[in-house]
Short mmCIF file of C-alpha atoms and ligand atoms in Angstrom, two decimals:
data_model
loop_
_atom_site.label_atom_id
_atom_site.label_comp_id
_atom_site.label_asym_id
_atom_site.label_seq_id
_atom_site.Cartn_x
_atom_site.Cartn_y
_atom_site.Cartn_z
CA UNK A 437 -70.06 -53.24 201.33
CA UNK A 438 -67.10 -53.75 199.05
CA UNK A 439 -67.10 -51.42 196.06
CA UNK A 440 -64.49 -51.84 193.35
CA UNK A 441 -62.31 -48.83 192.74
CA UNK A 442 -59.02 -47.64 191.38
CA UNK A 443 -56.97 -44.64 192.45
CA UNK A 444 -55.85 -44.03 188.87
CA UNK A 445 -59.45 -43.72 187.64
CA UNK A 446 -60.85 -40.23 188.34
CA UNK A 447 -64.39 -40.92 187.12
CA UNK A 448 -64.60 -44.08 189.19
CA UNK A 449 -63.68 -42.23 192.42
CA UNK A 450 -66.29 -39.56 191.76
CA UNK A 451 -68.92 -42.21 191.04
CA UNK A 452 -68.20 -43.88 194.37
CA UNK A 453 -68.17 -40.79 196.58
CA UNK A 454 -71.41 -39.26 195.37
CA UNK A 455 -73.79 -42.20 196.03
CA UNK A 456 -71.99 -43.48 199.18
CA UNK A 457 -71.86 -40.03 200.80
CA UNK A 458 -69.28 -41.19 203.37
CA UNK A 459 -68.85 -39.35 206.68
CA UNK A 460 -65.18 -40.28 206.78
CA UNK A 461 -62.63 -41.51 204.25
CA UNK A 462 -59.48 -43.33 205.36
CA UNK A 463 -57.21 -43.12 202.33
CA UNK A 464 -54.69 -45.93 202.79
CA UNK A 465 -54.41 -47.01 199.16
CA UNK A 466 -50.92 -46.89 197.68
CA UNK A 467 -48.12 -48.61 195.89
CA UNK A 468 -46.58 -48.86 199.34
CA UNK A 469 -43.34 -50.77 198.76
CA UNK A 470 -40.32 -48.46 198.86
CA UNK A 471 -37.99 -50.79 196.91
CA UNK A 472 -40.63 -51.38 194.22
CA UNK A 473 -41.06 -47.62 193.78
CA UNK A 474 -37.56 -47.46 192.24
CA UNK A 475 -38.69 -49.98 189.59
CA UNK A 476 -42.08 -48.33 189.00
CA UNK A 477 -41.63 -44.63 189.79
CA UNK A 478 -44.27 -43.32 187.40
CA UNK A 479 -46.92 -45.79 188.54
CA UNK A 480 -46.06 -45.03 192.17
CA UNK A 481 -46.50 -41.28 191.58
CA UNK A 482 -49.75 -41.84 189.73
CA UNK A 483 -51.30 -43.90 192.53
CA UNK A 484 -49.71 -42.32 195.62
CA UNK A 485 -49.50 -38.65 194.64
CA UNK A 486 -52.25 -38.16 192.04
CA UNK A 487 -54.53 -40.75 193.68
CA UNK A 488 -54.75 -38.50 196.75
CA UNK A 489 -55.44 -35.46 194.57
CA UNK A 490 -58.24 -37.34 192.78
CA UNK A 491 -60.01 -38.19 196.03
CA UNK A 492 -59.67 -34.65 197.41
CA UNK A 493 -60.96 -33.16 194.17
CA UNK A 494 -63.95 -35.52 194.29
CA UNK A 495 -64.63 -34.53 197.92
CA UNK A 496 -64.45 -30.84 197.00
CA UNK A 497 -66.76 -31.26 194.01
CA UNK A 498 -69.27 -33.33 196.01
CA UNK A 499 -69.84 -30.43 198.44
CA UNK A 500 -70.34 -33.04 201.19
CA UNK A 501 -68.87 -32.52 204.71
CA UNK A 502 -66.56 -35.55 204.38
CA UNK A 503 -63.65 -35.95 206.82
CA UNK A 504 -60.52 -37.17 205.07
CA UNK A 505 -57.56 -39.07 206.51
CA UNK A 506 -54.45 -39.26 204.32
CA UNK A 507 -51.80 -41.89 205.01
CA UNK A 508 -48.57 -39.90 204.77
CA UNK A 509 -45.38 -41.65 205.85
CA UNK A 510 -42.22 -41.36 207.96
CA UNK A 511 -40.39 -42.15 204.70
CA UNK A 512 -40.91 -38.45 203.87
CA UNK A 513 -38.24 -37.59 206.47
CA UNK A 514 -35.75 -39.81 204.66
CA UNK A 515 -32.26 -38.73 205.64
CA UNK A 516 -33.26 -35.93 208.03
CA UNK A 517 -31.65 -36.43 211.43
CA UNK A 518 -33.74 -38.14 214.13
CA UNK A 519 -35.86 -37.76 216.17
CA UNK A 520 -38.34 -36.66 213.50
CA UNK A 521 -41.51 -34.70 214.28
CA UNK A 522 -44.03 -32.47 212.48
CA UNK A 523 -41.42 -29.68 212.16
CA UNK A 524 -38.65 -31.83 210.69
CA UNK A 525 -37.57 -31.01 207.14
CA UNK A 526 -38.45 -33.63 204.53
CA UNK A 527 -35.53 -35.22 202.68
CA UNK A 528 -37.06 -38.05 200.60
CA UNK A 529 -34.90 -40.95 199.46
CA UNK A 530 -37.25 -42.81 197.08
CA UNK A 531 -39.94 -42.18 194.44
CA UNK A 532 -42.37 -43.51 197.05
CA UNK A 533 -41.32 -40.85 199.58
CA UNK A 534 -41.47 -38.07 196.97
CA UNK A 535 -45.01 -39.16 196.04
CA UNK A 536 -46.08 -39.21 199.68
CA UNK A 537 -44.76 -35.65 200.12
CA UNK A 538 -46.95 -34.55 197.22
CA UNK A 539 -49.93 -36.27 198.84
CA UNK A 540 -49.11 -34.59 202.17
CA UNK A 541 -48.96 -31.08 200.71
CA UNK A 542 -52.03 -31.68 198.55
CA UNK A 543 -53.97 -32.64 201.68
CA UNK A 544 -52.74 -29.51 203.46
CA UNK A 545 -53.62 -27.34 200.47
CA UNK A 546 -57.20 -28.67 200.19
CA UNK A 547 -57.65 -28.10 203.93
CA UNK A 548 -56.50 -24.48 203.65
CA UNK A 549 -58.06 -23.61 200.28
CA UNK A 550 -61.45 -25.32 200.56
CA UNK A 551 -61.91 -25.76 204.32
CA UNK A 552 -62.06 -29.55 204.00
CA UNK A 553 -61.53 -31.52 207.23
CA UNK A 554 -58.40 -33.19 205.85
CA UNK A 555 -55.51 -34.58 207.94
CA UNK A 556 -52.32 -36.48 207.25
CA UNK A 557 -51.06 -39.06 209.69
CA UNK A 558 -47.28 -39.31 209.46
CA UNK A 559 -47.10 -42.89 210.62
CA UNK A 560 -43.81 -44.60 211.29
CA UNK A 561 -43.54 -48.29 210.37
CA UNK A 562 -46.43 -50.26 211.81
CA UNK A 563 -46.35 -54.00 211.78
CA UNK A 564 -48.30 -57.08 212.84
CA UNK A 565 -49.35 -60.54 211.70
CA UNK A 566 -51.25 -59.04 208.75
CA UNK A 567 -48.21 -57.16 207.41
CA UNK A 568 -47.49 -57.84 203.72
CA UNK A 569 -45.01 -60.67 203.28
CA UNK A 570 -42.41 -58.63 201.39
CA UNK A 571 -41.84 -56.06 204.18
CA UNK A 572 -38.85 -56.87 206.32
CA UNK A 573 -40.46 -57.71 209.70
CA UNK A 574 -43.02 -60.09 208.26
CA UNK A 575 -40.50 -61.53 205.81
CA UNK A 576 -38.34 -62.43 208.82
CA UNK A 577 -41.11 -63.92 210.99
CA UNK A 578 -42.55 -65.85 208.05
CA UNK A 579 -39.01 -67.01 207.17
CA UNK A 580 -38.54 -68.26 210.73
CA UNK A 581 -41.76 -70.27 210.58
CA UNK A 582 -40.76 -71.79 207.21
CA UNK A 583 -37.30 -72.67 208.50
CA UNK A 584 -38.79 -74.29 211.61
CA UNK A 585 -41.25 -76.25 209.49
CA UNK A 586 -38.38 -77.52 207.29
CA UNK A 587 -39.70 -75.67 204.22
CA UNK A 588 -36.68 -73.34 203.86
CA UNK A 589 -33.08 -73.41 204.98
CA UNK A 590 -32.11 -69.80 204.37
CA UNK A 591 -33.60 -66.33 204.48
CA UNK A 592 -32.33 -63.77 201.94
CA UNK A 593 -32.29 -60.11 202.99
CA UNK A 594 -30.77 -56.74 202.04
CA UNK A 595 -29.45 -53.95 204.29
CA UNK A 596 -29.38 -55.18 207.89
CA UNK A 597 -28.03 -51.92 209.34
CA UNK A 598 -31.16 -49.83 208.65
CA UNK A 599 -33.00 -48.68 211.78
CA UNK A 600 -36.74 -48.27 212.08
CA UNK A 601 -39.27 -47.15 214.66
CA UNK A 602 -41.55 -50.21 214.56
CA UNK A 603 -44.98 -50.09 216.26
CA UNK A 604 -48.06 -52.32 216.37
CA UNK A 605 -50.53 -51.61 213.54
CA UNK A 606 -53.87 -51.89 215.43
CA UNK A 607 -52.82 -49.08 217.79
CA UNK A 608 -51.89 -46.92 214.79
CA UNK A 609 -55.33 -47.45 213.26
CA UNK A 610 -56.84 -46.18 216.50
CA UNK A 611 -54.71 -43.03 216.12
CA UNK A 612 -56.05 -42.54 212.57
CA UNK A 613 -59.62 -42.73 213.87
CA UNK A 614 -58.85 -40.36 216.75
CA UNK A 615 -57.47 -37.80 214.29
CA UNK A 616 -60.85 -37.61 212.55
CA UNK A 617 -62.75 -37.23 215.86
CA UNK A 618 -60.95 -33.98 216.83
CA UNK A 619 -62.63 -30.56 216.64
CA UNK A 620 -60.20 -29.42 213.92
CA UNK A 621 -57.97 -31.18 211.37
CA UNK A 622 -54.22 -31.41 211.88
CA UNK A 623 -51.17 -33.44 210.76
CA UNK A 624 -49.60 -35.70 213.37
CA UNK A 625 -46.59 -37.99 213.78
CA UNK A 626 -47.48 -41.45 215.14
CA UNK A 627 -44.54 -43.49 216.45
CA UNK A 628 -43.13 -45.41 219.42
CA UNK A 629 -40.06 -43.19 219.93
CA UNK A 630 -37.75 -46.23 219.88
CA UNK A 631 -35.52 -47.42 217.09
CA UNK A 632 -34.02 -50.82 216.29
CA UNK A 633 -31.98 -52.18 213.41
CA UNK A 634 -33.00 -55.02 211.11
CA UNK A 635 -30.19 -56.94 212.87
CA UNK A 636 -31.88 -56.31 216.24
CA UNK A 637 -35.14 -57.68 214.81
CA UNK A 638 -33.30 -60.77 213.57
CA UNK A 639 -31.60 -61.33 216.93
CA UNK A 640 -34.79 -60.96 218.94
CA UNK A 641 -37.02 -63.02 216.65
CA UNK A 642 -34.65 -65.95 215.98
CA UNK A 643 -33.87 -66.15 219.67
CA UNK A 644 -37.55 -66.06 220.69
CA UNK A 645 -38.38 -68.77 218.13
CA UNK A 646 -35.68 -70.97 219.65
CA UNK A 647 -33.52 -71.08 216.50
CA UNK A 648 -30.54 -69.40 218.19
CA UNK A 649 -27.96 -67.57 216.10
CA UNK A 650 -29.69 -65.87 213.12
CA UNK A 651 -26.37 -65.66 211.24
CA UNK A 652 -26.60 -69.40 210.50
CA UNK A 653 -29.75 -68.80 208.46
CA UNK A 654 -29.49 -65.33 206.90
CA UNK A 655 -27.76 -64.57 203.58
CA UNK A 656 -27.40 -61.17 201.95
CA UNK A 657 -28.92 -60.76 198.49
CA UNK A 658 -27.94 -57.37 196.96
CA UNK A 659 -31.20 -57.43 194.97
CA UNK A 660 -32.87 -56.13 198.13
CA UNK A 661 -30.57 -53.11 198.44
CA UNK A 662 -32.14 -49.76 197.53
CA UNK A 663 -30.45 -47.15 195.29
CA UNK A 664 -30.84 -44.69 198.18
CA UNK A 665 -31.59 -45.83 201.72
CA UNK A 666 -33.28 -44.31 204.76
CA UNK A 667 -30.77 -45.14 207.49
CA UNK A 668 -32.56 -44.26 210.71
CA UNK A 669 -36.09 -43.32 211.69
CA UNK A 670 -37.16 -42.40 215.22
CA UNK A 671 -40.47 -40.63 215.67
CA UNK A 672 -41.31 -37.99 218.23
CA UNK A 673 -45.09 -38.26 218.67
CA UNK A 674 -45.42 -35.86 221.60
CA UNK A 675 -47.91 -33.71 219.64
CA UNK A 676 -50.18 -36.77 219.17
CA UNK A 677 -49.92 -37.50 222.89
CA UNK A 678 -50.93 -33.96 223.73
CA UNK A 679 -53.75 -33.65 221.16
CA UNK A 680 -55.16 -37.19 221.04
CA UNK A 681 -53.94 -38.68 224.32
CA UNK A 682 -52.39 -41.34 222.09
CA UNK A 683 -49.25 -43.25 222.99
CA UNK A 684 -47.78 -46.49 221.63
CA UNK A 685 -48.31 -49.34 224.11
CA UNK A 686 -46.76 -52.30 222.30
CA UNK A 687 -43.00 -51.93 222.11
CA UNK A 688 -40.35 -53.78 220.13
CA UNK A 689 -39.98 -57.03 222.15
CA UNK A 690 -43.74 -57.60 222.40
CA UNK A 691 -44.23 -56.81 218.73
CA UNK A 692 -41.63 -59.41 217.78
CA UNK A 693 -43.36 -62.00 219.97
CA UNK A 694 -46.82 -61.28 218.51
CA UNK A 695 -45.50 -61.64 214.95
CA UNK A 696 -43.37 -64.75 215.56
CA UNK A 697 -46.22 -66.48 217.45
CA UNK A 698 -48.72 -65.75 214.67
CA UNK A 699 -46.45 -67.09 211.92
CA UNK A 700 -45.38 -70.15 213.89
CA UNK A 701 -49.06 -71.08 214.27
CA UNK A 702 -49.43 -70.87 210.51
CA UNK A 703 -46.69 -73.38 209.70
CA UNK A 704 -46.50 -75.34 212.95
CA UNK A 705 -50.12 -75.80 214.03
CA UNK A 706 -49.04 -77.60 217.21
CA UNK A 707 -46.93 -74.69 218.50
N1 LIG B 878 -38.61 -55.09 202.34
C1 LIG B 878 -37.37 -55.48 202.69
N2 LIG B 878 -36.92 -56.72 202.30
N3 LIG B 878 -36.60 -54.64 203.41
C2 LIG B 878 -35.37 -55.07 203.77
C3 LIG B 878 -34.87 -56.33 203.42
C4 LIG B 878 -35.68 -57.19 202.63
O1 LIG B 878 -35.31 -58.30 202.27
N4 LIG B 878 -33.62 -56.45 203.95
C5 LIG B 878 -33.34 -55.32 204.60
N5 LIG B 878 -34.41 -54.47 204.51
C6 LIG B 878 -34.45 -53.09 205.05
C7 LIG B 878 -34.85 -52.05 204.02
O2 LIG B 878 -33.73 -51.69 203.21
C8 LIG B 878 -35.33 -50.93 204.94
O3 LIG B 878 -34.24 -50.13 205.35
C9 LIG B 878 -35.90 -51.66 206.15
O4 LIG B 878 -35.45 -53.02 206.04
C10 LIG B 878 -37.42 -51.64 206.24
O5 LIG B 878 -37.94 -52.02 204.97
P1 LIG B 878 -39.53 -52.31 204.77
O6 LIG B 878 -40.00 -53.28 205.77
O7 LIG B 878 -39.72 -52.63 203.33
O8 LIG B 878 -40.23 -50.93 205.17
P2 LIG B 878 -39.88 -49.41 204.77
O9 LIG B 878 -39.35 -48.76 206.02
O10 LIG B 878 -39.08 -49.32 203.54
O11 LIG B 878 -41.32 -48.83 204.43
C11 LIG B 878 -42.49 -49.17 205.20
O12 LIG B 878 -42.71 -48.21 206.20
C12 LIG B 878 -43.07 -46.91 205.73
C13 LIG B 878 -43.29 -46.03 206.96
O13 LIG B 878 -42.06 -45.48 207.33
C14 LIG B 878 -43.66 -49.29 204.24
O14 LIG B 878 -44.78 -49.82 204.94
C15 LIG B 878 -44.05 -47.93 203.69
O15 LIG B 878 -45.23 -48.05 202.90
C16 LIG B 878 -44.31 -46.99 204.86
O16 LIG B 878 -44.66 -45.71 204.40
#
């Protein structure tokens, strides 16, 4: 059942939790765009940092044995050297990352102070056909489908040198669920352990779509640069493997194919 709610509205969250009496809460709500967080830092902190606090406070006050999953983020590692794991120091590079660090420590604090089954998943980038259209992987695969359909001639992007550990979202959701099925709560890194640049993604996807050299289609628009950038993320999820038996199955090349195929179907129904 879809209930309306808002992470900035404390009373509303309390009014939802008490009658629903959920067994588990997967808290994925956020202003989740890193670039946008530089334009709307206060809003981002209100939703991403205080939003988490509001839910945890409502869980505490309800007295119900609710298990809580908090979506933390690999962005929290920022400029810390890779590979990044649960012991890596945070060095945030955006208002989004700072807000997620607050949500991470708030979750830890409610676990320790009130014995709430509360965990943070430190998920590295997870992608797929349902990825929002303004995130770089989906922007590229959607751009390819629009170029192939004759709707666009160019794709405008920002920093192509950034490297990310990109995995397949459905597998990451399984990891979230597994975290709440464990005997005790813990914080875990979820990642593939591989890293690729935005350029690599362009090369692989344009080639797979049969468009050839991506440089013929891609232009740089400095509007997409960030005031501070996260250069390279590579996750070490060995703790998740040990505790959950979880491991990423879909790697970079297959992920690119899944996303290109899905977007080509959208604009080229015959493909
Ligand atoms: N969005 C976007 N648009 N990013 C671009 C573009 C562009 O046109 N051109 C280059 N990039 C670069 C960004 O500068 C960044 O280094 C990289 O591509 C990835 O950007 P996003 O896809 O926007 O993802 P993100 O890594 O900033 O954040 C995502 O992953 C986090 C997990 O690490 C988001 O989903 C976050 O909510 C999530 O926490």
